[in-house]
Coordinates of C-alpha atoms in Angstrom, one line a residue:
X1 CA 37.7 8.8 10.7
X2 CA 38.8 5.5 11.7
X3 CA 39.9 4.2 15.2
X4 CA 43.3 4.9 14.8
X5 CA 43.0 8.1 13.6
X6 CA 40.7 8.5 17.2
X7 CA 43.4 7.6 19.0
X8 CA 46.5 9.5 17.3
X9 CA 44.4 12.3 18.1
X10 CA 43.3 11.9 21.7
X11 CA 47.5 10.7 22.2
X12 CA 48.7 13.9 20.5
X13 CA 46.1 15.6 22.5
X14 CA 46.5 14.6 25.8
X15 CA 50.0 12.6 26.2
X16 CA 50.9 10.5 29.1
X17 CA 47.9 12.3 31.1
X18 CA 45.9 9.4 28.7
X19 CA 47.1 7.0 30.8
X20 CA 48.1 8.9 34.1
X21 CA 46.2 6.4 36.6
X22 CA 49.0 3.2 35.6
X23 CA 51.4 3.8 38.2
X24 CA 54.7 2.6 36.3
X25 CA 57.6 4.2 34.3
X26 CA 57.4 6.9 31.9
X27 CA 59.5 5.3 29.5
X28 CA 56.7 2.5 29.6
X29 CA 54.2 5.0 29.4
X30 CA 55.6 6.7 26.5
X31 CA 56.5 3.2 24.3
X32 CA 52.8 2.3 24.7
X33 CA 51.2 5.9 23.6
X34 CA 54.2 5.9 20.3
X35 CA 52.6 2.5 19.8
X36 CA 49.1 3.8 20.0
X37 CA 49.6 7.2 18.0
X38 CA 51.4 5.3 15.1
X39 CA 48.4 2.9 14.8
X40 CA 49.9 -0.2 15.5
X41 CA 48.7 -3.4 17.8
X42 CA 49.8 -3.6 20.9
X43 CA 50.8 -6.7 23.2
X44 CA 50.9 -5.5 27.0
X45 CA 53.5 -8.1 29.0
X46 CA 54.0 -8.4 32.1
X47 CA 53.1 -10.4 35.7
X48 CA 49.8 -10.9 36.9
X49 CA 48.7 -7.5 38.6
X50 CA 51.1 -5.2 36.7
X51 CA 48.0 -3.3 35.5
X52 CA 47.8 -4.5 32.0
X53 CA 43.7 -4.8 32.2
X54 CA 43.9 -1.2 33.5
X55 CA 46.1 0.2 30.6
X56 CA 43.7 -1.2 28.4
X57 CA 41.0 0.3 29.7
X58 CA 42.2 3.7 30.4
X59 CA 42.8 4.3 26.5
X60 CA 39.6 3.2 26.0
X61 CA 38.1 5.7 28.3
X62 CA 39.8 8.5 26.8
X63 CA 37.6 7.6 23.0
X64 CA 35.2 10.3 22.3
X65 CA 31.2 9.2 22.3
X66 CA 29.8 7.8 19.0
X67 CA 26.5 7.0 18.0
X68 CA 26.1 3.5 16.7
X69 CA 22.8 2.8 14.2
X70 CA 22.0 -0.5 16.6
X71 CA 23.3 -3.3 14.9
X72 CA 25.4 -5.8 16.3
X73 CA 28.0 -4.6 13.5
X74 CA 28.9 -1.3 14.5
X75 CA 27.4 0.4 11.6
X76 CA 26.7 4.4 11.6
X77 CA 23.6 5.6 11.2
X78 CA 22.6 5.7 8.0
X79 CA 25.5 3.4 6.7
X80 CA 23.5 0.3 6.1
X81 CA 26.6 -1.4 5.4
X82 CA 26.4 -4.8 7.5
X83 CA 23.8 -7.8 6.7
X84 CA 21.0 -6.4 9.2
X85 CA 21.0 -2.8 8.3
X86 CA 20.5 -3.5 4.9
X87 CA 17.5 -6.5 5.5
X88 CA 15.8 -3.9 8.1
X89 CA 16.6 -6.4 10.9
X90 CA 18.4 -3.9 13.3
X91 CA 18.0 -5.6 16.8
X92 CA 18.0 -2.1 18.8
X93 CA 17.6 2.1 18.4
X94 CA 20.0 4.3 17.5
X95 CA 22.8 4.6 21.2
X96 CA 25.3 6.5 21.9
X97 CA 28.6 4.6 23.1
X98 CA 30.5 6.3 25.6
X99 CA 34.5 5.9 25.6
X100 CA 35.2 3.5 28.1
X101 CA 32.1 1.5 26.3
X102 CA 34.2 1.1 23.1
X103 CA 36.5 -2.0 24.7
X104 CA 35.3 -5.5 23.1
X105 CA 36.8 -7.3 25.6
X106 CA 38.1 -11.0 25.0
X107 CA 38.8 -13.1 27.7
X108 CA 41.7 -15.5 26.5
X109 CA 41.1 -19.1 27.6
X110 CA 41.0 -23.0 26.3
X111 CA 37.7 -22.9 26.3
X112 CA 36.8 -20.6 23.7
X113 CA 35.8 -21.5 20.1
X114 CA 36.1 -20.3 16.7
X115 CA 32.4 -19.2 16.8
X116 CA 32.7 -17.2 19.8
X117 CA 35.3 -14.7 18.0
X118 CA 34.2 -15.2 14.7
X119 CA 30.4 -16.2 14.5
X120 CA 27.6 -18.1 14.7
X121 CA 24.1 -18.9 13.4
X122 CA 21.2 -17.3 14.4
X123 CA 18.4 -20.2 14.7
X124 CA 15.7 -17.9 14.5
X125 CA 17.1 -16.0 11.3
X126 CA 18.6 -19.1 10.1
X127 CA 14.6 -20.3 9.8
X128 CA 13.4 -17.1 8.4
X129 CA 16.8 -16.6 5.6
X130 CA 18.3 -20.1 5.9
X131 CA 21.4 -21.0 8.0
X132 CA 24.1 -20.1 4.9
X133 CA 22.2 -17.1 4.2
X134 CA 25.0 -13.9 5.7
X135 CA 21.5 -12.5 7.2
X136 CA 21.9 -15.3 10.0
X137 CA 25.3 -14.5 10.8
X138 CA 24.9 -13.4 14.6
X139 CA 28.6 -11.7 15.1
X140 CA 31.4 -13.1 17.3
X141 CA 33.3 -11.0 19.6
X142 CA 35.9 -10.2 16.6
X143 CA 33.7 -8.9 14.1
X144 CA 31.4 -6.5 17.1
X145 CA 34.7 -4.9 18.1
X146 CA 34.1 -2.9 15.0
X147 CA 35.2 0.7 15.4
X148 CA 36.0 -0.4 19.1
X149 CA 39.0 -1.5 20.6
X150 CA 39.6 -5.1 20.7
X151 CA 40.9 -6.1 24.0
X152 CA 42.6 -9.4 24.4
X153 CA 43.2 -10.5 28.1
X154 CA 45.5 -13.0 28.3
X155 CA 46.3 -14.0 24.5
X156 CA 48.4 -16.4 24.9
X157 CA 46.1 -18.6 26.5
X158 CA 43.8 -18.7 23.3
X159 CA 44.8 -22.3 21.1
X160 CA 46.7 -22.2 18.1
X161 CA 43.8 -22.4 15.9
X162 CA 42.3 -19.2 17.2
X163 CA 45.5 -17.4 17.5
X164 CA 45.7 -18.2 13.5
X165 CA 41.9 -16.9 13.1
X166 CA 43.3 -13.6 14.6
X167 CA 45.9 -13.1 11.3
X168 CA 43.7 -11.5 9.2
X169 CA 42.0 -8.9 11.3
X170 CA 45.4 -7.7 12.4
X171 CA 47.2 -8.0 9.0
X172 CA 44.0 -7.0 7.0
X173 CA 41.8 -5.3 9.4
X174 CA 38.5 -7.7 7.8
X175 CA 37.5 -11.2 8.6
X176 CA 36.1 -13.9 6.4
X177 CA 33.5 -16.6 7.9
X178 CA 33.8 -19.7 6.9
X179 CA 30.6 -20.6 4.7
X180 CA 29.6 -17.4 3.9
X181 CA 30.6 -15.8 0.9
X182 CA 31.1 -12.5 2.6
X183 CA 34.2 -10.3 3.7
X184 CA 33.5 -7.8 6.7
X185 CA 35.7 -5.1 7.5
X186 CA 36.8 -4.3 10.9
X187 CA 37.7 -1.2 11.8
X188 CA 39.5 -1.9 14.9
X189 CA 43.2 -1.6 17.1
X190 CA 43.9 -4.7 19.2
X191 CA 45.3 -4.5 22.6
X192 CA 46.8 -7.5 23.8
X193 CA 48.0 -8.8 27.3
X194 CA 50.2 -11.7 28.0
X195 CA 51.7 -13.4 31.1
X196 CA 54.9 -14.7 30.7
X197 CA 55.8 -18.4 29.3
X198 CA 57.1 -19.3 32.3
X199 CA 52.9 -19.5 33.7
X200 CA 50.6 -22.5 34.3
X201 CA 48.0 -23.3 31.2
X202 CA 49.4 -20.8 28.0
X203 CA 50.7 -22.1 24.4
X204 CA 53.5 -19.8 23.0
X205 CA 52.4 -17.4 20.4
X206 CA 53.1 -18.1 16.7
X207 CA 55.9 -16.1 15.1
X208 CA 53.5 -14.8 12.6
X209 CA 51.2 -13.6 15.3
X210 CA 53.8 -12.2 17.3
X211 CA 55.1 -10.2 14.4
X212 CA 51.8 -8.7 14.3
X213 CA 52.2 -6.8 17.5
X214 CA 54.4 -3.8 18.9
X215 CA 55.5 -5.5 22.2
X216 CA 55.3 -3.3 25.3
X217 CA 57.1 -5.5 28.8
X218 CA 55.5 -4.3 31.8
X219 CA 56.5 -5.4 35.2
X220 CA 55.7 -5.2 39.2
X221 CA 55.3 -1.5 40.6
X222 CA 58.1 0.0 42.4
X223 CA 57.9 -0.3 45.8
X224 CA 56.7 3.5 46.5
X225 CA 54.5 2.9 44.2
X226 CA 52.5 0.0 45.3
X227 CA 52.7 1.3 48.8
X228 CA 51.0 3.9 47.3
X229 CA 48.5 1.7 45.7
X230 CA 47.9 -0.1 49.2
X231 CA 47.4 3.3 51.1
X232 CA 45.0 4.6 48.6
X233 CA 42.6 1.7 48.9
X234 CA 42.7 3.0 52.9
X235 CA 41.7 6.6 52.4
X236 CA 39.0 5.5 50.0
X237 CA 37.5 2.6 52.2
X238 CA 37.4 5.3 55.2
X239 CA 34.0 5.0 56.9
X240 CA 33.1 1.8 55.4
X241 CA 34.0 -2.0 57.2
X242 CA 37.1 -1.9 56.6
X243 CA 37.2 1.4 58.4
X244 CA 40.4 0.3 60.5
X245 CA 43.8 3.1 59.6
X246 CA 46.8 1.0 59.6
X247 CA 50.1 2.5 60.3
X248 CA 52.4 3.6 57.1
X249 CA 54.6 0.4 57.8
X250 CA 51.7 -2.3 57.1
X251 CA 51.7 -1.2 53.5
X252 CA 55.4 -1.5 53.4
X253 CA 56.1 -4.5 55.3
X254 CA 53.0 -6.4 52.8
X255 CA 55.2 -4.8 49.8
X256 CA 58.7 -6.1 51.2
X257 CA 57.5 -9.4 51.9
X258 CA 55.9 -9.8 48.2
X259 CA 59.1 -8.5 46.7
X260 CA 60.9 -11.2 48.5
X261 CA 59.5 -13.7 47.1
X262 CA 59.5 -12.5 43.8
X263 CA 62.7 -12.5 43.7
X264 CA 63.0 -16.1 45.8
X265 CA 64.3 -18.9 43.5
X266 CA 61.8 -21.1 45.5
X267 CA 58.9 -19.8 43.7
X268 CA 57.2 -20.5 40.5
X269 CA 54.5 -18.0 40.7
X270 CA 55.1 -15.4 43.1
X271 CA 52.5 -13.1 44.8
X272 CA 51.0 -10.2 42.3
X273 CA 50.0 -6.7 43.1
X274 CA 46.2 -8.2 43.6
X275 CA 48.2 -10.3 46.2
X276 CA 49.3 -7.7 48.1
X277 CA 45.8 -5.6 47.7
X278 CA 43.9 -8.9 49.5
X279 CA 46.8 -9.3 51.8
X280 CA 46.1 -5.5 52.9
X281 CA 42.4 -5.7 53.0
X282 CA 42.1 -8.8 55.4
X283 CA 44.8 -7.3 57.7
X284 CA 42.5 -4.4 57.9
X285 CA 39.5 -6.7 58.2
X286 CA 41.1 -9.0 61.1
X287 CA 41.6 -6.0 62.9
X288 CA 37.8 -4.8 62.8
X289 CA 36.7 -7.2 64.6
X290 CA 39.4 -7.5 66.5
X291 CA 41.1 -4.3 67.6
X292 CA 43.6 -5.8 70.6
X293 CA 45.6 -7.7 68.1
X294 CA 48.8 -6.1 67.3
X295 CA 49.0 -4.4 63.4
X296 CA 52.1 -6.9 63.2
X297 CA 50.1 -9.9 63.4
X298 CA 47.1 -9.1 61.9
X299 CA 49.7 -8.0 58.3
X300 CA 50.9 -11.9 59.2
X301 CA 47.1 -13.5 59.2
X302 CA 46.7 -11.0 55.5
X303 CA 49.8 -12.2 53.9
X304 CA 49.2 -15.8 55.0
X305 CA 45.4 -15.8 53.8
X306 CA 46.1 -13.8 51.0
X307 CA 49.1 -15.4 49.5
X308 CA 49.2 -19.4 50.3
X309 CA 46.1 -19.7 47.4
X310 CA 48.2 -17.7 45.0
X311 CA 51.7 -18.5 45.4
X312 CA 53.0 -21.9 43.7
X313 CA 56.7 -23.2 44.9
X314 CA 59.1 -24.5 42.1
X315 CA 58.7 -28.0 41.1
X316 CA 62.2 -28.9 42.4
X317 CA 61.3 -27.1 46.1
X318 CA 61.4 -30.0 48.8
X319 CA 57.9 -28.3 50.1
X320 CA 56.5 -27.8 46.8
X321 CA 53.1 -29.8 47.6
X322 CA 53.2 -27.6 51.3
X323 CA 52.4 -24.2 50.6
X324 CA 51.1 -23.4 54.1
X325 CA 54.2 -24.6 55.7
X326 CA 56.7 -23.2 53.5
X327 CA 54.8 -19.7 53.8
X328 CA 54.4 -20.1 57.4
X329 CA 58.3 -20.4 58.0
X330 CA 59.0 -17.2 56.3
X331 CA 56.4 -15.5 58.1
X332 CA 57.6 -16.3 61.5
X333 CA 61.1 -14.8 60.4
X334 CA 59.4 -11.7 59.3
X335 CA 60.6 -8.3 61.6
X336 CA 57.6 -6.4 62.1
X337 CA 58.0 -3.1 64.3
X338 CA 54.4 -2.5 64.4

């Protein structure tokens, strides 16, 4: 059974309850599971903190167990169909992989290199075989997410050249290494995520790529819902330092303020739902330790510590290089009944 037959089951099975713990629309919810049953690649778009990571990992948790031989390929037991199986070079025992264990994650960045998806040479095989020998092919990320899901954070930060090394393994599902005469099959779905264009430090995707993927566009939480989000973090923190029970409006008021500047012309990169997590957490924490300051205040001190290292002003704003001021202006307007 292959990967996508895994996951047309456990979707059929199980339905939007797969993926129950994303707080966002059903009609998102049900365009990412149609994408999922038919056994397609999906890209996952959306602002930072819309959940994308979680998404990810939430299908992955729902994969049943299976028991990989203990080669970096992903070979059965028994199957001895990569390069170390079949030289008796396996580099551990016989494991089972649990389902939120079978997400090959790759973290999208400039920095990467074709040998970290791809492949590299072993040195100590390459001694023992000889460096074009496929025995001293140590795996890249790619070619390990073998019967796993491949999980791309942040695609569109990966360089042109690796977004064309991807073509292959999404249009072919098998990857060819350069100097080794060799084809492996991968047996994999990719799940994608993307920030919009309009962010700092990521290339546009090819149209090739792009029409490799089933596009899914998330965006921000309602406001209920990251309310709910906030309050959550408060009943599970109860007992611990942050042990401090905020009144229903902090949450809000944090959630108002953030969805104002979203939607403020002013900003370039406004506050995610991460934003408004910290923002919540150090209100809580200023008032620990110090319980005579009004809840109104301390939600001031969490939105100003939590969102002047995140939020970046337009180019064209006349306090673009002043963060601190800008922020603190609004904040001082801000009507807190707490």
């Amino acid at each position: 059974m292959t990967i996508r037959d895994e996951l047309a089951e456990v979707v059929a099975a199980r339905g939007t309850g797969l993926i129950g713990d994303w707080l966002g629309p059903l009609e998102v919810k049900q365009d990412v599971l149609a994408v999922l049953h038919a056994g397609r690649n999906l890209l996952l778009e959306g602002p930072v903190g819309s959940g994308k990571t979680m998404l990810a990992g939430a299908v992955a948790a729902g994969l049943p167990p299976i028991r990989f031989a203990g080669c970096d390929f992903g070979c059965l037991p028994g199957e001895s169909a990569c390069p170390q199986c079949r030289s008796g070079v396996v580099r551990d025992e016989e494991h089972i992989v649990f389902g939120a264990q079978r997400l090959m994650r790759v973290q999208g960045s400039p920095d990467l290199v074709a040998e970290d998806l791809a492949g590299d040479v072993d040195p100590v095989a390459a001694l023992e075989y000889g460096a074009l020998d496929v025995r001293a092919l140590r795996p890249g990320r790619l070619l390990r997410a073998h019967r796993r899901i491949c999980f791309i954070d942040e695609l569109n930060r990966l360089s042109e050249r690796l977004q064309n090394l991807l073509l292959e393994l999404l249009e072919e599902g098998a990857m060819t290494i350069g100097g080794y005469d060799v084809r492996f099959g991968v047996d994999t779905v990719v799940v994608a995520t993307m920030n919009p264009s309009e962010y700092v430090g990521v290339e546009r995707l090819s149209e090739a790529l792009a029409d490799r993927f089933e596009r899914v566009r998330l965006d921000y939480p309602s406001a209920e819902d990251e309310v709910r989000i906030l309050r959550s973090r408060a009943a599970r923190d109860a007992g611990d330092r942050l042990d401090a029970d905020p009144p229903p409006e902090a949450a809000a008021a944090i959630v108002a303020f953030a969805n104002a500047l979203r939607g403020d012309p002013d900003v370039q990169t406004p506050p995610s739902v991460r934003a408004t997590i910290a923002a919540y957490d150090l209100a809580r924490s200023r008032r620990v330790f110090d319980g005579a300051r009004p809840w109104g205040d301390a939600v001031r001190d969490g939105l100003r510590l939590a969102f002047r290292g995140r939020v970046v002003l337009a180019a064209g704003t006349a306090e673009a290089e002043r963060v601190d001021r800008w922020l603190d202006g609004r904040l001082r307007r801000l009507e807190l009944a707490l």
